[in-house]
């Protein structure tokens, strides 16, 4: 409550009312810090493959100039690095687009059943390459939610792709779709991989967070996937739940 203070002026005797607005500067500072951390991380992630590309170009121009075999091998690595960079830029663009529309609630009626089938078909080549079988457990009828189709595809794709990549040893990835009508709609993506140590679970949706250095070396990824998933689900007023047991596997649940 702001008490009116009479400073004379426009309406003598009646007092003038000031509109005071308060800003919590500490929150703004912490957003500023997060933003600059993010720019630093993004720059670092882009600089690494760029430095490697530069190195290989110099080698091909110099010491490997007359060695077509080495050149071919280096070109393969360069293509991988360029692919990694474009994946990173795509993810960064996705994140910033999502931030721009975070206040708008999505309003398409989306049947999750064909969407899950579509995503799992698209991931078949990756699953085959990793030796994983994706098993779908879908109900009879439609399972509608209010949402944005493309964004929901991105969520399900990220979760199933992660289950295939990180749960590869478990051989099977199970996807369940449940609920609808009066029950909450849920999608569960379950792998039988090594699991995630409990102390990492709360940080999984942070940008660029990856559980182990080994993961970041051996598995293709940007560390932005679950950050994007979280943004999309927040916009959908849906939740992401994680259950993981070491040596047994991991279950990610999206609950609408
Ligand atoms: P990315 O896969 O690009 O590294 P994500 O944001 O999708 O990034 O995932 C962050 C990290 O969480 C991964 O690097 C991995 O360490 C861990 N992770 C995600 N899903 C699983 C899973 N199903 N099993 C084990 N670890 C996982």
Tab-separated table of C-alpha atoms and ligand atoms in Angstrom:
chain	number	residue	atom	x	y	z
A	1	UNK	CA	0.000	0.000	0.000
A	2	UNK	CA	1.358	3.378	-0.967
A	3	UNK	CA	0.198	6.333	1.115
A	4	UNK	CA	-0.533	9.464	-0.966
A	5	UNK	CA	1.931	12.242	-0.415
A	6	UNK	CA	0.775	15.827	-1.003
A	7	UNK	CA	3.477	17.746	-2.776
A	8	UNK	CA	1.125	20.417	-4.003
A	9	UNK	CA	0.965	21.077	-7.723
A	10	UNK	CA	-1.756	19.885	-10.067
A	11	UNK	CA	-4.653	19.377	-7.718
A	12	UNK	CA	-4.032	21.427	-4.598
A	13	UNK	CA	-5.441	19.870	-1.488
A	14	UNK	CA	-6.170	16.514	-3.071
A	15	UNK	CA	-2.657	15.225	-3.111
A	16	UNK	CA	-0.842	13.560	-5.965
A	17	UNK	CA	-0.506	9.826	-6.202
A	18	UNK	CA	2.728	8.261	-7.195
A	19	UNK	CA	2.896	4.927	-8.844
A	20	UNK	CA	5.895	3.191	-7.426
A	21	UNK	CA	7.182	0.072	-9.018
A	22	UNK	CA	9.693	-2.179	-7.354
A	23	UNK	CA	12.120	-4.394	-9.136
A	24	UNK	CA	14.028	-7.193	-7.533
A	25	UNK	CA	17.447	-6.357	-8.904
A	26	UNK	CA	19.046	-9.499	-7.514
A	27	UNK	CA	16.820	-11.589	-9.788
A	28	UNK	CA	17.761	-9.460	-12.806
A	29	UNK	CA	21.432	-9.869	-11.900
A	30	UNK	CA	21.093	-13.615	-11.706
A	31	UNK	CA	19.337	-13.691	-15.098
A	32	UNK	CA	22.198	-11.587	-16.468
A	33	UNK	CA	24.711	-14.044	-15.069
A	34	UNK	CA	22.817	-17.015	-16.507
A	35	UNK	CA	22.729	-15.293	-19.883
A	36	UNK	CA	26.451	-14.629	-19.936
A	37	UNK	CA	27.210	-18.194	-18.735
A	38	UNK	CA	25.039	-19.424	-21.579
A	39	UNK	CA	26.831	-17.310	-24.188
A	40	UNK	CA	30.193	-18.471	-22.814
A	41	UNK	CA	29.123	-22.133	-22.953
A	42	UNK	CA	27.660	-21.806	-26.440
A	43	UNK	CA	30.794	-20.082	-27.727
A	44	UNK	CA	32.988	-22.737	-26.186
A	45	UNK	CA	30.900	-25.555	-27.707
A	46	UNK	CA	31.168	-23.927	-31.147
A	47	UNK	CA	34.837	-23.095	-30.814
A	48	UNK	CA	35.920	-26.692	-30.198
A	49	UNK	CA	34.708	-28.154	-33.517
A	50	UNK	CA	35.777	-24.962	-35.313
A	51	UNK	CA	39.336	-25.260	-33.975
A	52	UNK	CA	39.425	-28.874	-35.055
A	53	UNK	CA	38.140	-27.966	-38.549
A	54	UNK	CA	40.816	-25.299	-38.869
A	55	UNK	CA	43.504	-27.750	-37.785
A	56	UNK	CA	42.467	-30.341	-40.360
A	57	UNK	CA	42.278	-27.762	-43.173
A	58	UNK	CA	45.829	-26.657	-42.345
A	59	UNK	CA	46.993	-30.284	-42.291
A	60	UNK	CA	45.398	-31.000	-45.668
A	61	UNK	CA	47.010	-27.862	-47.106
A	62	UNK	CA	50.370	-28.711	-45.516
A	63	UNK	CA	51.767	-32.068	-44.331
A	64	UNK	CA	48.972	-34.193	-45.867
A	65	UNK	CA	48.984	-32.352	-49.217
A	66	UNK	CA	50.180	-35.415	-51.164
A	67	UNK	CA	48.480	-38.095	-49.088
A	68	UNK	CA	45.002	-38.777	-50.533
A	69	UNK	CA	44.291	-41.528	-47.979
A	70	UNK	CA	44.923	-39.240	-45.009
A	71	UNK	CA	42.984	-36.484	-46.741
A	72	UNK	CA	39.948	-38.728	-47.105
A	73	UNK	CA	40.053	-39.688	-43.443
A	74	UNK	CA	40.420	-36.070	-42.351
A	75	UNK	CA	37.536	-34.986	-44.588
A	76	UNK	CA	35.330	-37.583	-42.867
A	77	UNK	CA	36.221	-36.141	-39.460
A	78	UNK	CA	35.634	-32.614	-40.758
A	79	UNK	CA	32.160	-33.587	-41.946
A	80	UNK	CA	31.397	-34.972	-38.457
A	81	UNK	CA	32.543	-31.724	-36.852
A	82	UNK	CA	30.485	-29.610	-39.248
A	83	UNK	CA	27.443	-31.803	-38.517
A	84	UNK	CA	28.014	-31.314	-34.804
A	85	UNK	CA	28.153	-27.557	-35.262
A	86	UNK	CA	24.968	-27.423	-37.271
A	87	UNK	CA	23.175	-29.585	-34.687
A	88	UNK	CA	24.311	-27.170	-32.000
A	89	UNK	CA	23.142	-24.116	-33.950
A	90	UNK	CA	19.758	-25.808	-34.626
A	91	UNK	CA	19.337	-26.505	-30.894
A	92	UNK	CA	20.319	-22.968	-29.943
A	93	UNK	CA	17.798	-21.575	-32.432
A	94	UNK	CA	15.114	-23.916	-31.088
A	95	UNK	CA	15.758	-22.686	-27.559
A	96	UNK	CA	15.618	-19.019	-28.469
A	97	UNK	CA	12.437	-19.478	-30.533
A	98	UNK	CA	10.837	-21.235	-27.559
A	99	UNK	CA	11.841	-18.439	-25.211
A	100	UNK	CA	10.129	-15.916	-27.475
A	101	UNK	CA	6.799	-17.689	-27.320
A	102	UNK	CA	6.985	-19.070	-23.794
A	103	UNK	CA	3.958	-17.003	-22.699
A	104	UNK	CA	1.640	-18.266	-25.464
A	105	UNK	CA	-0.248	-21.477	-24.652
A	106	UNK	CA	-0.312	-23.958	-27.574
A	107	UNK	CA	-3.821	-24.786	-28.779
A	108	UNK	CA	-3.829	-27.556	-31.414
A	109	UNK	CA	-5.606	-30.817	-30.655
A	110	UNK	CA	-2.855	-33.401	-31.068
A	111	UNK	CA	-3.424	-37.166	-31.055
A	112	UNK	CA	-0.268	-38.539	-29.445
A	113	UNK	CA	-0.703	-42.039	-30.879
A	114	UNK	CA	0.219	-41.368	-34.544
A	115	UNK	CA	2.795	-38.865	-33.330
A	116	UNK	CA	4.657	-41.523	-31.320
A	117	UNK	CA	4.495	-43.960	-34.253
A	118	UNK	CA	5.893	-41.265	-36.569
A	119	UNK	CA	8.773	-40.464	-34.191
A	120	UNK	CA	9.684	-44.088	-33.628
A	121	UNK	CA	9.700	-44.730	-37.419
A	122	UNK	CA	12.001	-41.757	-37.897
A	123	UNK	CA	14.378	-43.089	-35.236
A	124	UNK	CA	14.510	-46.603	-36.693
A	125	UNK	CA	17.825	-46.096	-38.537
A	126	UNK	CA	19.513	-44.792	-35.352
A	127	UNK	CA	18.032	-47.617	-33.263
A	128	UNK	CA	19.254	-50.183	-35.787
A	129	UNK	CA	22.708	-48.644	-35.844
A	130	UNK	CA	22.838	-48.886	-32.029
A	131	UNK	CA	21.322	-52.392	-31.909
A	132	UNK	CA	18.246	-51.264	-29.992
A	133	UNK	CA	14.628	-52.283	-30.542
A	134	UNK	CA	11.962	-49.675	-29.851
A	135	UNK	CA	8.744	-51.310	-28.586
A	136	UNK	CA	5.535	-49.286	-28.590
A	137	UNK	CA	2.693	-49.952	-26.149
A	138	UNK	CA	-0.224	-47.885	-27.389
A	139	UNK	CA	-3.901	-47.892	-26.406
A	140	UNK	CA	-6.799	-48.544	-28.813
A	141	UNK	CA	-8.339	-45.136	-29.373
A	142	UNK	CA	-7.072	-41.584	-29.796
A	143	UNK	CA	-5.180	-39.899	-26.995
A	144	UNK	CA	-5.618	-36.176	-27.495
A	145	UNK	CA	-3.812	-33.365	-25.753
A	146	UNK	CA	-3.829	-29.622	-26.346
A	147	UNK	CA	-0.456	-28.754	-27.774
A	148	UNK	CA	1.881	-27.848	-30.596
A	149	UNK	CA	2.463	-30.854	-32.827
A	150	UNK	CA	6.023	-30.003	-33.917
A	151	UNK	CA	7.121	-29.248	-30.380
A	152	UNK	CA	5.630	-32.465	-29.031
A	153	UNK	CA	7.449	-34.377	-31.772
A	154	UNK	CA	10.663	-32.757	-30.549
A	155	UNK	CA	9.954	-33.839	-26.945
A	156	UNK	CA	9.187	-37.475	-27.772
A	157	UNK	CA	12.068	-37.640	-30.249
A	158	UNK	CA	14.547	-36.346	-27.669
A	159	UNK	CA	13.417	-38.822	-25.017
A	160	UNK	CA	13.396	-41.878	-27.286
A	161	UNK	CA	16.699	-40.877	-28.885
A	162	UNK	CA	18.307	-40.480	-25.440
A	163	UNK	CA	16.923	-43.850	-24.321
A	164	UNK	CA	18.462	-45.473	-27.426
A	165	UNK	CA	21.806	-43.655	-27.074
A	166	UNK	CA	22.369	-43.902	-23.334
A	167	UNK	CA	20.475	-47.126	-22.692
A	168	UNK	CA	22.022	-48.924	-25.659
A	169	UNK	CA	23.296	-51.845	-23.534
A	170	UNK	CA	19.723	-52.669	-22.467
A	171	UNK	CA	18.800	-53.516	-26.090
A	172	UNK	CA	15.133	-52.518	-25.662
A	173	UNK	CA	13.409	-49.185	-25.340
A	174	UNK	CA	9.753	-49.335	-24.270
A	175	UNK	CA	7.374	-46.481	-24.948
A	176	UNK	CA	3.999	-46.445	-23.196
A	177	UNK	CA	1.104	-44.093	-23.904
A	178	UNK	CA	-1.588	-44.047	-21.222
A	179	UNK	CA	-4.561	-42.072	-20.000
A	180	UNK	CA	-6.964	-39.802	-21.796
A	181	UNK	CA	-10.587	-39.064	-20.990
A	182	UNK	CA	-10.609	-38.200	-17.298
A	183	UNK	CA	-7.179	-39.631	-16.559
A	184	UNK	CA	-4.000	-37.597	-17.020
A	185	UNK	CA	-2.228	-38.413	-20.266
A	186	UNK	CA	1.240	-39.893	-19.790
A	187	UNK	CA	4.046	-40.933	-22.078
A	188	UNK	CA	6.720	-43.161	-20.504
A	189	UNK	CA	10.030	-43.837	-22.197
A	190	UNK	CA	11.881	-46.651	-20.479
A	191	UNK	CA	15.368	-48.004	-21.113
A	192	UNK	CA	17.352	-50.728	-19.406
A	193	UNK	CA	20.661	-48.910	-19.614
A	194	UNK	CA	23.142	-48.018	-16.857
A	195	UNK	CA	20.857	-45.435	-15.181
A	196	UNK	CA	21.703	-41.949	-13.962
A	197	UNK	CA	23.369	-41.304	-10.563
A	198	UNK	CA	20.854	-39.530	-8.284
A	199	UNK	CA	22.969	-36.396	-7.815
A	200	UNK	CA	22.797	-35.657	-11.559
A	201	UNK	CA	19.040	-36.021	-11.959
A	202	UNK	CA	18.028	-32.502	-10.787
A	203	UNK	CA	20.510	-30.947	-13.227
A	204	UNK	CA	19.565	-32.898	-16.366
A	205	UNK	CA	17.500	-30.078	-17.882
A	206	UNK	CA	20.243	-27.462	-17.477
A	207	UNK	CA	21.655	-26.224	-20.742
A	208	UNK	CA	24.818	-28.072	-21.808
A	209	UNK	CA	24.616	-30.429	-18.813
A	210	UNK	CA	25.894	-33.902	-19.615
A	211	UNK	CA	26.262	-36.582	-16.975
A	212	UNK	CA	29.715	-37.823	-17.837
A	213	UNK	CA	32.701	-36.748	-19.851
A	214	UNK	CA	32.621	-40.214	-21.429
A	215	UNK	CA	29.076	-39.492	-22.675
A	216	UNK	CA	30.147	-36.244	-24.259
A	217	UNK	CA	33.011	-37.964	-26.058
A	218	UNK	CA	31.293	-41.124	-27.220
A	219	UNK	CA	27.641	-40.129	-27.731
A	220	UNK	CA	26.554	-37.538	-30.216
A	221	UNK	CA	24.679	-34.717	-28.543
A	222	UNK	CA	24.731	-31.087	-27.559
A	223	UNK	CA	23.592	-31.237	-23.934
A	224	UNK	CA	20.650	-29.024	-24.952
A	225	UNK	CA	18.055	-31.724	-25.658
A	226	UNK	CA	16.481	-31.927	-22.205
A	227	UNK	CA	16.669	-28.138	-21.769
A	228	UNK	CA	14.545	-27.851	-24.923
A	229	UNK	CA	12.193	-30.580	-23.638
A	230	UNK	CA	11.723	-28.683	-20.372
A	231	UNK	CA	10.948	-25.405	-22.162
A	232	UNK	CA	8.387	-27.068	-24.405
A	233	UNK	CA	6.709	-28.902	-21.541
A	234	UNK	CA	6.513	-25.762	-19.397
A	235	UNK	CA	4.693	-24.052	-22.275
A	236	UNK	CA	2.352	-27.062	-22.422
A	237	UNK	CA	1.833	-27.026	-18.643
A	238	UNK	CA	3.077	-30.586	-18.621
A	239	UNK	CA	5.669	-32.136	-16.320
A	240	UNK	CA	8.798	-34.170	-16.864
A	241	UNK	CA	9.450	-36.881	-14.281
A	242	UNK	CA	12.576	-39.023	-14.070
A	243	UNK	CA	12.996	-42.346	-12.308
A	244	UNK	CA	16.361	-43.988	-12.568
A	245	UNK	CA	18.117	-46.872	-10.884
A	246	UNK	CA	21.794	-47.578	-11.367
A	247	UNK	CA	22.385	-50.771	-13.291
A	248	UNK	CA	18.662	-51.148	-14.032
A	249	UNK	CA	17.672	-48.299	-16.296
A	250	UNK	CA	15.841	-45.025	-16.598
A	251	UNK	CA	12.258	-43.963	-17.077
A	252	UNK	CA	11.311	-40.513	-18.331
A	253	UNK	CA	7.630	-39.609	-17.993
A	254	UNK	CA	5.799	-36.733	-19.609
A	255	UNK	CA	2.573	-36.026	-17.720
A	256	UNK	CA	0.015	-33.678	-19.254
B	1	LIG	P1	22.538	-34.722	-25.044
B	1	LIG	O1	21.889	-36.050	-25.240
B	1	LIG	O2	22.594	-33.890	-26.266
B	1	LIG	O3	23.866	-34.833	-24.345
B	1	LIG	P2	20.375	-34.055	-23.212
B	1	LIG	O4	20.042	-32.723	-22.637
B	1	LIG	O5	19.335	-34.738	-24.042
B	1	LIG	O6	21.700	-33.820	-24.025
B	1	LIG	O7	20.785	-35.021	-22.031
B	1	LIG	C1	21.667	-34.558	-21.028
B	1	LIG	C2	22.448	-35.700	-20.432
B	1	LIG	O8	21.579	-36.549	-19.646
B	1	LIG	C3	23.075	-36.646	-21.449
B	1	LIG	O9	24.305	-36.160	-21.908
B	1	LIG	C4	23.232	-37.933	-20.650
B	1	LIG	O10	24.427	-37.855	-19.901
B	1	LIG	C5	22.049	-37.884	-19.675
B	1	LIG	N1	20.905	-38.749	-20.118
B	1	LIG	C6	19.815	-38.354	-20.807
B	1	LIG	N2	18.965	-39.380	-21.008
B	1	LIG	C7	19.532	-40.463	-20.427
B	1	LIG	C8	19.143	-41.852	-20.283
B	1	LIG	N3	18.008	-42.322	-20.803
B	1	LIG	N4	19.997	-42.671	-19.607
B	1	LIG	C9	21.156	-42.203	-19.067
B	1	LIG	N5	21.568	-40.912	-19.173
B	1	LIG	C10	20.782	-40.058	-19.843
